[in-house]
Every structure is written in structure tokens, then in C-alpha cells.
PDB file of C-alpha atoms in Angstrom:
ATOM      1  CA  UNK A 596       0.000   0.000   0.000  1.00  0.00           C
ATOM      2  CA  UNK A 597       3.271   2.327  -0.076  1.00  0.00           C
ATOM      3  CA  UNK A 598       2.275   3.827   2.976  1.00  0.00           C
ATOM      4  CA  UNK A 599       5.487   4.598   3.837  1.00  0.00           C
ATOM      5  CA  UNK A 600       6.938   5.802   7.921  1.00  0.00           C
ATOM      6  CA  UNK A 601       4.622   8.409   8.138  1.00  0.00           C
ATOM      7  CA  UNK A 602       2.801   7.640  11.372  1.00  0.00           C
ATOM      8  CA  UNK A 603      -0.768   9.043  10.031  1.00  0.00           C
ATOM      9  CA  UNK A 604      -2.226   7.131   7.495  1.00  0.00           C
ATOM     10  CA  UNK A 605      -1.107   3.896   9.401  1.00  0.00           C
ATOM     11  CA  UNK A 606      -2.766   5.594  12.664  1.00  0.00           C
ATOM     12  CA  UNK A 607      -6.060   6.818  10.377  1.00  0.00           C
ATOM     13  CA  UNK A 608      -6.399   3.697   9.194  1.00  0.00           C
ATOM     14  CA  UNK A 609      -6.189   1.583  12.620  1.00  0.00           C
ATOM     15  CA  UNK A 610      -8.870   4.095  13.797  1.00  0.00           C
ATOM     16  CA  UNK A 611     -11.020   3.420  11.108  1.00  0.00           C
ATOM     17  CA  UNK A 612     -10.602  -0.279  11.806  1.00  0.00           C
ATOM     18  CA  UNK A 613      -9.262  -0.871   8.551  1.00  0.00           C
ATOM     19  CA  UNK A 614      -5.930  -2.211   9.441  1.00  0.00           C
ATOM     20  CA  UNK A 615      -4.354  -3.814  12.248  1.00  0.00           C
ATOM     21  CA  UNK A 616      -0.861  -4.139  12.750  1.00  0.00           C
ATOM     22  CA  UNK A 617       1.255  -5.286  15.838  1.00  0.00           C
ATOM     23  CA  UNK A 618       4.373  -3.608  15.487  1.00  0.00           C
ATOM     24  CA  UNK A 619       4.790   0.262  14.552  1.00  0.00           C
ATOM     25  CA  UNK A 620       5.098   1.250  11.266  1.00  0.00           C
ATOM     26  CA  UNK A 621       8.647   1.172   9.877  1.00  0.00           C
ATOM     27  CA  UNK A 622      11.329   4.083  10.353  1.00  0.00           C
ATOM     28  CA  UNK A 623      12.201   6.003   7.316  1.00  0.00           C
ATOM     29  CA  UNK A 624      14.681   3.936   4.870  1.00  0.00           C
ATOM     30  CA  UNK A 625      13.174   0.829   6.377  1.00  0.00           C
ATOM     31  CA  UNK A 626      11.839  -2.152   4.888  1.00  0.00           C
ATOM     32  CA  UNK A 627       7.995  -2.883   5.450  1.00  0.00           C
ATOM     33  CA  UNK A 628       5.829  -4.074   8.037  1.00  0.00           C
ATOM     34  CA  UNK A 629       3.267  -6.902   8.606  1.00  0.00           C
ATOM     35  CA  UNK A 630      -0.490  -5.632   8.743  1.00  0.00           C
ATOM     36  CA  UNK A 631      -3.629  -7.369   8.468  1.00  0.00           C
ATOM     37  CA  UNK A 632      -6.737  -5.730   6.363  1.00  0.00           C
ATOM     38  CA  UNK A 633     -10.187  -5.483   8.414  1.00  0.00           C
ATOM     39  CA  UNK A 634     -12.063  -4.135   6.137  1.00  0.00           C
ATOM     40  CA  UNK A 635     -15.479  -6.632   6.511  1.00  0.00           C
ATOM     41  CA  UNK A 636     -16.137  -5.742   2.423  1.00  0.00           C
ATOM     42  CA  UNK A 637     -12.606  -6.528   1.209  1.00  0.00           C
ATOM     43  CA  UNK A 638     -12.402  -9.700   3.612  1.00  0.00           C
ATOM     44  CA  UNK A 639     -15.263 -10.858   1.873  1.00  0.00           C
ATOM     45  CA  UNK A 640     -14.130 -10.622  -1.364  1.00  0.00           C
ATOM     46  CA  UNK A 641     -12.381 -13.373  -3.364  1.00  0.00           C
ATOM     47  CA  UNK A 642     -10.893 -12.378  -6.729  1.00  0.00           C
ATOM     48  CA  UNK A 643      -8.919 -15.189  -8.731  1.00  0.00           C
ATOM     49  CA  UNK A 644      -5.164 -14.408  -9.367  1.00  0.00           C
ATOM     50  CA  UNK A 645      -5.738 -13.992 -12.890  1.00  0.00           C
ATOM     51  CA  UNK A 646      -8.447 -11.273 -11.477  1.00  0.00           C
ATOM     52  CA  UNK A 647      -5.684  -8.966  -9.552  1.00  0.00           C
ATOM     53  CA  UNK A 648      -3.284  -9.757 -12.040  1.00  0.00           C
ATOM     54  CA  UNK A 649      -4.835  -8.078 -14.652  1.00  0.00           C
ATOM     55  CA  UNK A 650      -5.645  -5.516 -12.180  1.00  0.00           C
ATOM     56  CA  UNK A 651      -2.583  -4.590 -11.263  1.00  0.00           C
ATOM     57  CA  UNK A 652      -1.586  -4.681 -14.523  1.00  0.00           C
ATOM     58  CA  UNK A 653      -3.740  -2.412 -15.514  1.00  0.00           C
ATOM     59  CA  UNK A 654      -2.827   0.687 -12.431  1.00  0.00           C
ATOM     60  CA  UNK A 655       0.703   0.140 -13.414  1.00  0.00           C
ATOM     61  CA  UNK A 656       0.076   0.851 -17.446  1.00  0.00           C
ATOM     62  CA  UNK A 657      -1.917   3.586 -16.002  1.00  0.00           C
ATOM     63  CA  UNK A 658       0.684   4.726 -13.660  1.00  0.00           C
ATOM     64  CA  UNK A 659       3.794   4.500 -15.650  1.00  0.00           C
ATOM     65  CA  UNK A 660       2.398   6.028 -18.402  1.00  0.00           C
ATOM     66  CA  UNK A 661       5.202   8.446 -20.069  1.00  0.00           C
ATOM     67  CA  UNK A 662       3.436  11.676 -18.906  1.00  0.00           C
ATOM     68  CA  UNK A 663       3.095  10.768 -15.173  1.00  0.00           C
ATOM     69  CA  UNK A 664       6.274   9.347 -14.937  1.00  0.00           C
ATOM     70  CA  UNK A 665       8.128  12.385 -13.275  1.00  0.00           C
ATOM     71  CA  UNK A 666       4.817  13.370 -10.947  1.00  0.00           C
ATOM     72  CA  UNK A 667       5.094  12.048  -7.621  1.00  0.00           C
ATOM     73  CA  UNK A 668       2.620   9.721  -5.970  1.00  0.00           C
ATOM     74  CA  UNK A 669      -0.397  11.888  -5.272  1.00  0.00           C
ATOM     75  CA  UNK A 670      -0.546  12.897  -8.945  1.00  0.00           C
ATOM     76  CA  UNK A 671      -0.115   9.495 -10.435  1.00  0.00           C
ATOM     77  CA  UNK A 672      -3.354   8.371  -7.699  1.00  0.00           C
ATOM     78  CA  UNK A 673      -5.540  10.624  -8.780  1.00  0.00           C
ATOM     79  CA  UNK A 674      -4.872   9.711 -12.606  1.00  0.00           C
ATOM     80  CA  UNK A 675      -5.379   6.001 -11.546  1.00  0.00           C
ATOM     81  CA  UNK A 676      -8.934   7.454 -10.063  1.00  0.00           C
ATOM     82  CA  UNK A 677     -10.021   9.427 -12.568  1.00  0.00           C
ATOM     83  CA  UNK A 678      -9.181   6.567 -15.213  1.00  0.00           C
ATOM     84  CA  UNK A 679     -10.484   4.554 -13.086  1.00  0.00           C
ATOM     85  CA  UNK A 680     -13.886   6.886 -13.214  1.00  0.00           C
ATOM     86  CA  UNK A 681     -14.097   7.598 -16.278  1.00  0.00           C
ATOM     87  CA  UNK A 682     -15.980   5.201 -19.035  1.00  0.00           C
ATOM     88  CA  UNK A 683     -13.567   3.093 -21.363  1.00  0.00           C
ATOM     89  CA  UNK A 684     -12.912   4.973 -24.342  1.00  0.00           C
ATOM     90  CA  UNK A 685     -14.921   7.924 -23.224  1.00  0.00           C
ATOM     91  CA  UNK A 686     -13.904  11.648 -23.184  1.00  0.00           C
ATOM     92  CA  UNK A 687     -14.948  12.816 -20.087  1.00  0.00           C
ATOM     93  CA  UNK A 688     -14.965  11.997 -16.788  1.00  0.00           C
ATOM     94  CA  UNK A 689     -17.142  12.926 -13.617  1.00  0.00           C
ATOM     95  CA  UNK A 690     -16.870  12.088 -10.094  1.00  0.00           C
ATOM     96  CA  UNK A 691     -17.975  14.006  -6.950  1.00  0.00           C
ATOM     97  CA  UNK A 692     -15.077  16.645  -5.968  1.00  0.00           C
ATOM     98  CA  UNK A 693     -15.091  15.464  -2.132  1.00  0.00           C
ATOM     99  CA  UNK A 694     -14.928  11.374  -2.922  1.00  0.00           C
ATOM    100  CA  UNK A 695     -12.053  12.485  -5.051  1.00  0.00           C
ATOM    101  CA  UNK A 696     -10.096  14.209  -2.935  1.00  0.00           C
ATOM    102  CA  UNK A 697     -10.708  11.089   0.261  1.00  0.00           C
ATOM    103  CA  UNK A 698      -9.794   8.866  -2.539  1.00  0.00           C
ATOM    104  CA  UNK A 699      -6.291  10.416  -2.914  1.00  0.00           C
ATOM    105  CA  UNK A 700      -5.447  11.481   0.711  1.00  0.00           C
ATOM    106  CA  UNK A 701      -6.000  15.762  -0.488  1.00  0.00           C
ATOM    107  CA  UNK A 702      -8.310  18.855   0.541  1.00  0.00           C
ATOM    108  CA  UNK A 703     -10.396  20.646  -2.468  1.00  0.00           C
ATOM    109  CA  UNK A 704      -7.501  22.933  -2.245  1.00  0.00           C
ATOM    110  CA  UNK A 705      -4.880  20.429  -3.286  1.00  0.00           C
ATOM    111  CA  UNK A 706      -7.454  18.630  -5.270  1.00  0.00           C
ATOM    112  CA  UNK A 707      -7.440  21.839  -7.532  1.00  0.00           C
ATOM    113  CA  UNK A 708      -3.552  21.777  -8.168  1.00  0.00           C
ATOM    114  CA  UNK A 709      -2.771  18.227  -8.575  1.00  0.00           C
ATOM    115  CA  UNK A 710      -5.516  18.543 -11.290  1.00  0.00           C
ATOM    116  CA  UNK A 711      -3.739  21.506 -12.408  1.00  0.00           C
ATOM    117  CA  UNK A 712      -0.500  19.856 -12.605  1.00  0.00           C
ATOM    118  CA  UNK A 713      -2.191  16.461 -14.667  1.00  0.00           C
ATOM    119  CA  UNK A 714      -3.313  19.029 -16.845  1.00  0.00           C
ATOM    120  CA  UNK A 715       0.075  20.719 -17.407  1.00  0.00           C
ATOM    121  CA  UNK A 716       1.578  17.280 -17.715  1.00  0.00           C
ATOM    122  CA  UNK A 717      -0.468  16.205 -20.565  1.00  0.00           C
ATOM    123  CA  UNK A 718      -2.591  13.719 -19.033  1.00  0.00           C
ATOM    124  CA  UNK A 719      -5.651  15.710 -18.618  1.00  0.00           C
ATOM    125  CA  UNK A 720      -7.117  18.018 -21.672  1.00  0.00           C
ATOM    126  CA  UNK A 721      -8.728  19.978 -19.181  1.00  0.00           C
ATOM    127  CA  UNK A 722     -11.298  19.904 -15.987  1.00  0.00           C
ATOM    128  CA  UNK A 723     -13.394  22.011 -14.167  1.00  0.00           C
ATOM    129  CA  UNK A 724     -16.070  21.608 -11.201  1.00  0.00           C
ATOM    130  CA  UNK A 725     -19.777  21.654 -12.807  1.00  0.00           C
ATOM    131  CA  UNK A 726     -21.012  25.083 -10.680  1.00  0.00           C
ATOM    132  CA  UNK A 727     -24.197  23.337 -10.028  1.00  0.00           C
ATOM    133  CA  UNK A 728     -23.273  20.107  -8.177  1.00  0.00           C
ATOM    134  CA  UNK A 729     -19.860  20.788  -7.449  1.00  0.00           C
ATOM    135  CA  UNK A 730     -18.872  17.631  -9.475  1.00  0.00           C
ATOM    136  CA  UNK A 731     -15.528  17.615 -11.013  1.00  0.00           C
ATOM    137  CA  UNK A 732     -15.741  17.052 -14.463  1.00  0.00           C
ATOM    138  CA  UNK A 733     -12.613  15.956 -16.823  1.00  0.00           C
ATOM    139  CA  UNK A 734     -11.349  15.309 -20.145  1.00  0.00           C
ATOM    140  CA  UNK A 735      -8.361  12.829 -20.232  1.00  0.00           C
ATOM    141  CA  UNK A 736      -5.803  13.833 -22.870  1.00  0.00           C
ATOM    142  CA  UNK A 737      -6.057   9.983 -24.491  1.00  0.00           C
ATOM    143  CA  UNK A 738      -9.644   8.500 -23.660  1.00  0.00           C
ATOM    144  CA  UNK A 739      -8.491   4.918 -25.324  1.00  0.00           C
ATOM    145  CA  UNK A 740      -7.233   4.348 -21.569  1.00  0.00           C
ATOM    146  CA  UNK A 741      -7.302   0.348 -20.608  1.00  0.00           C
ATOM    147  CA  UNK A 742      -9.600  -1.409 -19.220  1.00  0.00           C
ATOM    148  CA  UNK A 743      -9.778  -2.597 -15.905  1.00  0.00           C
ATOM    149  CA  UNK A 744     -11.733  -5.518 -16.338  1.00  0.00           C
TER     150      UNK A 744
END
């Protein structure tokens, strides 16, 4: 989950009963640490290998795509949401502004310029929030994105 030694999401997470883990998260440099999901819906859930092979196959094309390779983390998680989002093969995009943000960790404030910056990188044509609903609305630069499933 590249969580990394910040204490936070590790502590957000245990409070959320999410995630358990015995020991403290790592120290920076460190190698990882042993935690066990707790998540009732993801417990549940059995997908073949083949399943979350193709799945993670499909983040890291998204991912390591030539445009987001020199973004950092937050960046490249929001393009795997909003391609994610948005219909195979469509042109635009629309997801609710606030799930956005909780998806990727940000406030509507950062939100705004990690858009900005998938926008200046090429990955995004362009986006705006619909005034109406508040609904952030985008246009990925190459719509023939893969498909997840």
C-alpha cells in the first residue's frame, strides 16, 4: 500500500478499523511491516489471481504512463482514479469533488492543483467543477485508456 513511515495514514487507518498491525510502522529507509486488512467488504471478497493480475496490470500501465512518470505519488493516484472513473474509451470523466479528494489522501484545495498539474503534464485536456453540483468534471488527454476488467 506504499504507505510509507509516516505515522498518520497507518494511525487513520487503525482508527477506522481498517488495518491492524502489531508492530509500529517502519522508520524512514526501512523495509515494510506486517499488517492485516479489516475491512469486513474486502475480507469478503475473493478475486482469482488472474483477477488482480490483470488488475494490477492495468494501475501500473496507467501509472507509468510516459506523462506521469516524473509526478510524484499523489498525482499518479488521482490519474489512476479518474481513469479509473471515467468510461472506457470515453472523453470525459465525472466524479464528486469530495470522494475524489478522500480517494487520494488531499483537501479541495490540493485537489485543484494536482488537477492543475495532470493538466500541465499532458494527461488531462482539461477539468473544471460543474457550478451546479460541485462535481468535477474531466477530459483525459487519451480517452483509449485500458480497461480494468
Amino acid at each position: 500500500m506504499r504507505l510509507s513511515s509516516h505515522i498518520t495514514p497507518h494511525r487513520e487507518l487503525a482508527e477506522a478499523r481498517w488495518l491492524h498491525s502489531p508492530a509500529a510502522p517502519p522508520a524512514a529507509g526501512h523495509g515494510g511491516f506486517t499488517a492485516q486488512l479489516l475491512d469486513a467488504a474486502v475480507l469478503t471478497q475473493a478475486p482469482a489471481r488472474s483477477d488482480r493480475a490483470r488488475a494490477a496490470d492495468w494501475a501500473l500501465r496507467v501509472c507509468r504512463a510516459g506523462q506521469l512518470r516524473p509526478l510524484g505519488p499523489v498525482p499518479r493516484l488521482l490519474a489512476l482514479a479518474l481513469t479509473a472513473q471515467a468510461p472506457a474509451a470515453a472523453e470525459n470523466g465525472l466524479g464528486e469533488r469530495d470522494q475524489l479528494a478522500y480517494m487520494c489522501g488531499l483537501t479541495t484545495r490540493e485537489l485543484t492543483h494536482v488537477l492543475d498539474l495532470l493538466v500541465d503534464a499532458g494527461f488531462l485536456q482539461s477539468w473544471q467543477f460543474d457550478p451546479s453540483t460541485e462535481d468535477a468534471v474531466w477530459s483525459l488527454a487519451t480517452p483509449d485508456h485500458p480497461t480494468a476488467y
